[in-house]
Tab-separated table of C-alpha atoms in Angstrom:
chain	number	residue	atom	x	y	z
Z	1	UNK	CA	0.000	0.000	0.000
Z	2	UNK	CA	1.352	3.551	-0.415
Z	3	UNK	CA	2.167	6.534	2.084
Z	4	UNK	CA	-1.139	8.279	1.341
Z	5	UNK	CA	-3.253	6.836	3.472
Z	6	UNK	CA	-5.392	8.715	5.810
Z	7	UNK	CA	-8.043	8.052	8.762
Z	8	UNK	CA	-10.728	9.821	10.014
Z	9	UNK	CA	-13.061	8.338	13.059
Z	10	UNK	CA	-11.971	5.347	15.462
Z	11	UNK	CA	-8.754	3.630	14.518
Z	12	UNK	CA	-8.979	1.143	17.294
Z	13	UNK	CA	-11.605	-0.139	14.665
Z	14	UNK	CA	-9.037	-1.627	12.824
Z	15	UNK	CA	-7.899	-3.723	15.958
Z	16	UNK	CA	-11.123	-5.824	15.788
Z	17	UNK	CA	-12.164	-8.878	13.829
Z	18	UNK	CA	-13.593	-7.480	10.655
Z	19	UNK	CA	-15.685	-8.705	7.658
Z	20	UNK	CA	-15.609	-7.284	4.121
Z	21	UNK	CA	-18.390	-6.704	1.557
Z	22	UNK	CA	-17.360	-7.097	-1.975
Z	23	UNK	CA	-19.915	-6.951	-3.935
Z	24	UNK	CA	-19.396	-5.965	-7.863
Z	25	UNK	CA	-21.459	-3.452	-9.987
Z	26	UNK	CA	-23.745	-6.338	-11.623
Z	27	UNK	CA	-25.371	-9.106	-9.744
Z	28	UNK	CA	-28.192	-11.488	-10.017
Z	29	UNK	CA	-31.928	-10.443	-8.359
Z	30	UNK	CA	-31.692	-13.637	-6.227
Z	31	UNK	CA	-28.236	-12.172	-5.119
Z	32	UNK	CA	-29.606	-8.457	-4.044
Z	33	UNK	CA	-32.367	-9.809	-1.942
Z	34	UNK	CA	-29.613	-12.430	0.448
Z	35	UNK	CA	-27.578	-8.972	0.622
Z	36	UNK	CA	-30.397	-7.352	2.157
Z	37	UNK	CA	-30.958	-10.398	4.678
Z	38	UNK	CA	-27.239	-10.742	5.604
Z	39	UNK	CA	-26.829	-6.520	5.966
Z	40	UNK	CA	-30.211	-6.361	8.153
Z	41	UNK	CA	-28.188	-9.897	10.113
Z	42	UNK	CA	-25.336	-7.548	10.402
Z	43	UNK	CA	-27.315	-4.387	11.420
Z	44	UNK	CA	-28.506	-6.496	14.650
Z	45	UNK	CA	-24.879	-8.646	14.785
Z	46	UNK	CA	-22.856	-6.284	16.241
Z	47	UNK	CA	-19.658	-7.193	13.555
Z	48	UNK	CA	-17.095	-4.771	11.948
Z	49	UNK	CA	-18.054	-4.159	7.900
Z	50	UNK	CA	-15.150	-3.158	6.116
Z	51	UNK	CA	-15.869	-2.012	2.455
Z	52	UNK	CA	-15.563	0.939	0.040
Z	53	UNK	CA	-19.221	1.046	-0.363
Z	54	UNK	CA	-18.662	2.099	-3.787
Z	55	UNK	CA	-21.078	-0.386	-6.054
Z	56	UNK	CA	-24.482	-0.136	-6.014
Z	57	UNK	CA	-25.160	-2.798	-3.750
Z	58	UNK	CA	-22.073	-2.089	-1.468
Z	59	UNK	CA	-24.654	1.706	-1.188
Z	60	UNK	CA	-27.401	-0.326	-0.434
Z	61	UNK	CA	-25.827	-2.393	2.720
Z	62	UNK	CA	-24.141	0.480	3.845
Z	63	UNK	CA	-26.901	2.605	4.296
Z	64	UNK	CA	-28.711	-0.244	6.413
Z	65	UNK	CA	-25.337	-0.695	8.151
Z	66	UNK	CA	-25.443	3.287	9.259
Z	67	UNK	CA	-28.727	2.417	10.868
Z	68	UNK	CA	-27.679	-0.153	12.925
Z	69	UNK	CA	-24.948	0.145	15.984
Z	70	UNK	CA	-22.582	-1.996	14.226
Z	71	UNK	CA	-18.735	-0.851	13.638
Z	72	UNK	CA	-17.935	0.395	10.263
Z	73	UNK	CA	-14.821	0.769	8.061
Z	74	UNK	CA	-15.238	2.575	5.212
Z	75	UNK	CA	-12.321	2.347	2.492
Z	76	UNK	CA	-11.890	5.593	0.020
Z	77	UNK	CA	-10.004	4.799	-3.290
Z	78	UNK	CA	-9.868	8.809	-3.286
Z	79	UNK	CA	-8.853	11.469	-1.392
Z	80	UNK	CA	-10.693	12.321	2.013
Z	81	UNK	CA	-14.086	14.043	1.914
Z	82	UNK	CA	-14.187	18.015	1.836
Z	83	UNK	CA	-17.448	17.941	2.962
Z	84	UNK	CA	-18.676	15.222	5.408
Z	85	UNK	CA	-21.851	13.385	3.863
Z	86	UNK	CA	-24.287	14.230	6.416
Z	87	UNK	CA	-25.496	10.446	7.006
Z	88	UNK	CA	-21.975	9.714	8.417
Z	89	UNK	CA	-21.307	12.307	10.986
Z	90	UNK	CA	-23.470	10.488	13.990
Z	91	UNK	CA	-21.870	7.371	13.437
Z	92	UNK	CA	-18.481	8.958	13.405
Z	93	UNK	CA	-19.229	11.090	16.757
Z	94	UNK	CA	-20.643	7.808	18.540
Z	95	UNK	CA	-17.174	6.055	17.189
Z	96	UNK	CA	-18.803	3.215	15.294
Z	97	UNK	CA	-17.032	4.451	12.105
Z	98	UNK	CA	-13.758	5.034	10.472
Z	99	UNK	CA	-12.884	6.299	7.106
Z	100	UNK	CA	-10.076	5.665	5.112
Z	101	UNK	CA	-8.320	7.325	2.277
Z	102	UNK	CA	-5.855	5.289	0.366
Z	103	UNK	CA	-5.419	7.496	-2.140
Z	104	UNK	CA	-5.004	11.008	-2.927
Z	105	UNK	CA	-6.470	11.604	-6.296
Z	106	UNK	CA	-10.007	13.800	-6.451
Z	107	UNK	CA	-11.707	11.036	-8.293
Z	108	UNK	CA	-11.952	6.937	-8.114
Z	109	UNK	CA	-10.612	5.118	-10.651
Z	110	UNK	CA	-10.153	1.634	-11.378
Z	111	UNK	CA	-6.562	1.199	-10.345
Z	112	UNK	CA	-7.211	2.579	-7.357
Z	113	UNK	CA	-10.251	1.004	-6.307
Z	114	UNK	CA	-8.564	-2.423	-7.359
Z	115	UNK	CA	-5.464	-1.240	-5.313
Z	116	UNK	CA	-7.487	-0.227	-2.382
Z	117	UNK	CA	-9.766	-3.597	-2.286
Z	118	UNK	CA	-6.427	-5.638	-2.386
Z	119	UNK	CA	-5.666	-3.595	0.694
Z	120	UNK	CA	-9.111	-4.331	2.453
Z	121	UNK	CA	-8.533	-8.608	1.669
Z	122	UNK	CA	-5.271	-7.964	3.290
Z	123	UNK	CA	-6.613	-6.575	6.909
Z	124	UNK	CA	-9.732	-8.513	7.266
Z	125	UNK	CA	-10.723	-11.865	8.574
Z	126	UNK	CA	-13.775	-12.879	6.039
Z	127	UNK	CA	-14.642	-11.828	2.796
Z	128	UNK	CA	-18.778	-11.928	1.679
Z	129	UNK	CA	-19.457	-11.431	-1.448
Z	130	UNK	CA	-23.208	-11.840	-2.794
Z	131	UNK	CA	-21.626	-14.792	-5.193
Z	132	UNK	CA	-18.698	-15.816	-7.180
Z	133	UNK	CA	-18.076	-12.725	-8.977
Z	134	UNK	CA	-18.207	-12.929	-13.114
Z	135	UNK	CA	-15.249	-13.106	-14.900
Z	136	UNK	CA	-15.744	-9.873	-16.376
Z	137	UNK	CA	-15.965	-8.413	-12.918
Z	138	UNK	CA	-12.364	-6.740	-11.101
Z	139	UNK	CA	-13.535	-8.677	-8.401
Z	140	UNK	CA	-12.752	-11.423	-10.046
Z	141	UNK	CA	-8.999	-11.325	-9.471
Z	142	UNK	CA	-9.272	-11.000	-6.077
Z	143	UNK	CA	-11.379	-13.324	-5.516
Z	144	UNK	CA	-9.596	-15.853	-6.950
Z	145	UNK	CA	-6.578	-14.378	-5.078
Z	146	UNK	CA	-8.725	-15.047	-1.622
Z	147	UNK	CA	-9.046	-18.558	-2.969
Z	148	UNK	CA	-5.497	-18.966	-3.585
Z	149	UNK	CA	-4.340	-17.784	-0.214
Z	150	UNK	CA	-7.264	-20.136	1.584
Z	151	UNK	CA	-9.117	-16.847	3.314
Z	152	UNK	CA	-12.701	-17.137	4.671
Z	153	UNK	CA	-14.793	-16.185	1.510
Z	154	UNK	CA	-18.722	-16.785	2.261
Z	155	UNK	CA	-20.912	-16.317	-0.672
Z	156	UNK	CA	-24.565	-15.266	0.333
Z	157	UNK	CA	-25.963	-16.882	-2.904
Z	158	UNK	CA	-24.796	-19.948	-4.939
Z	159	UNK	CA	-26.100	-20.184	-8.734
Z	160	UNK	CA	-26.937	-23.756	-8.869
């Protein structure tokens, strides 16, 4: 990882067990609706999510995640927010939520986000991801990096 990495919110966070959402920017119906079950499982679970909420889906679980009282990580493939969303700043004052920046560039870009997702396999414990991601998908690689290295991957929906 490079030198421009920066935090904002609870860094003890990253001294827990923690579980990342990868989830790419297609996915089956059957897919979206066990993501909803497992983030409304996690909103009750008590777990650290790690993630750079960037996809659609990885939106859609982290805005039931900010509604819960579970820890969050958020990943940025970016620089760090000028201008804090607004749906962020309780969880960061009640210090259920850290942000990170792993990049200093204004915008994401696929590099990045690839770079900073390789950095989120690295820290965490278990990976979920809604199921096997495509080929097509830059999920892909690290999945099958995950695989390789015999990590905890738990796919919420097999195609059968």
């Amino acid at each position: 990882m490079n030198q421009n990495i920066t935090y904002l919110g609870n860094k003890d966070l990253l001294n827990t067990q923690k579980i990342a959402f990868f989830a790419p920017s297609q996915i089956a119906t059957l897919s979206v609706l066990k993501c909803y079950d497992w983030a409304i499982e996690m909103f009750n679970g008590g777990k650290c999510i790690i993630s750079g909420f960037s996809s659609r889906m990885e939106k859609d679980v982290l805005h039931f995640l900010l509604k819960g009282r579970q820890p969050i990580i958020l990943v940025l493939s970016r620089r760090m927010y000028s201008v804090m969303p607004q749906e962020y700043i309780k969880p960061l004052e009640e210090g259920r939520l850290l942000i990170i920046s792993t990049s200093n560039e204004t915008r994401q870009s696929k590099k990045n986000a690839f770079r900073r997702n390789c950095y989120i396999a690295e820290i965490v414990d278990e990976i979920v991801f809604p199921s096997a991601p495509p080929d097509n998908s830059s999920l892909f690689t690290i999945y099958k990096m995950l695989q390789e290295e015999k990590k905890s991957i738990r796919l919420l929906h097999t195609k059968e």
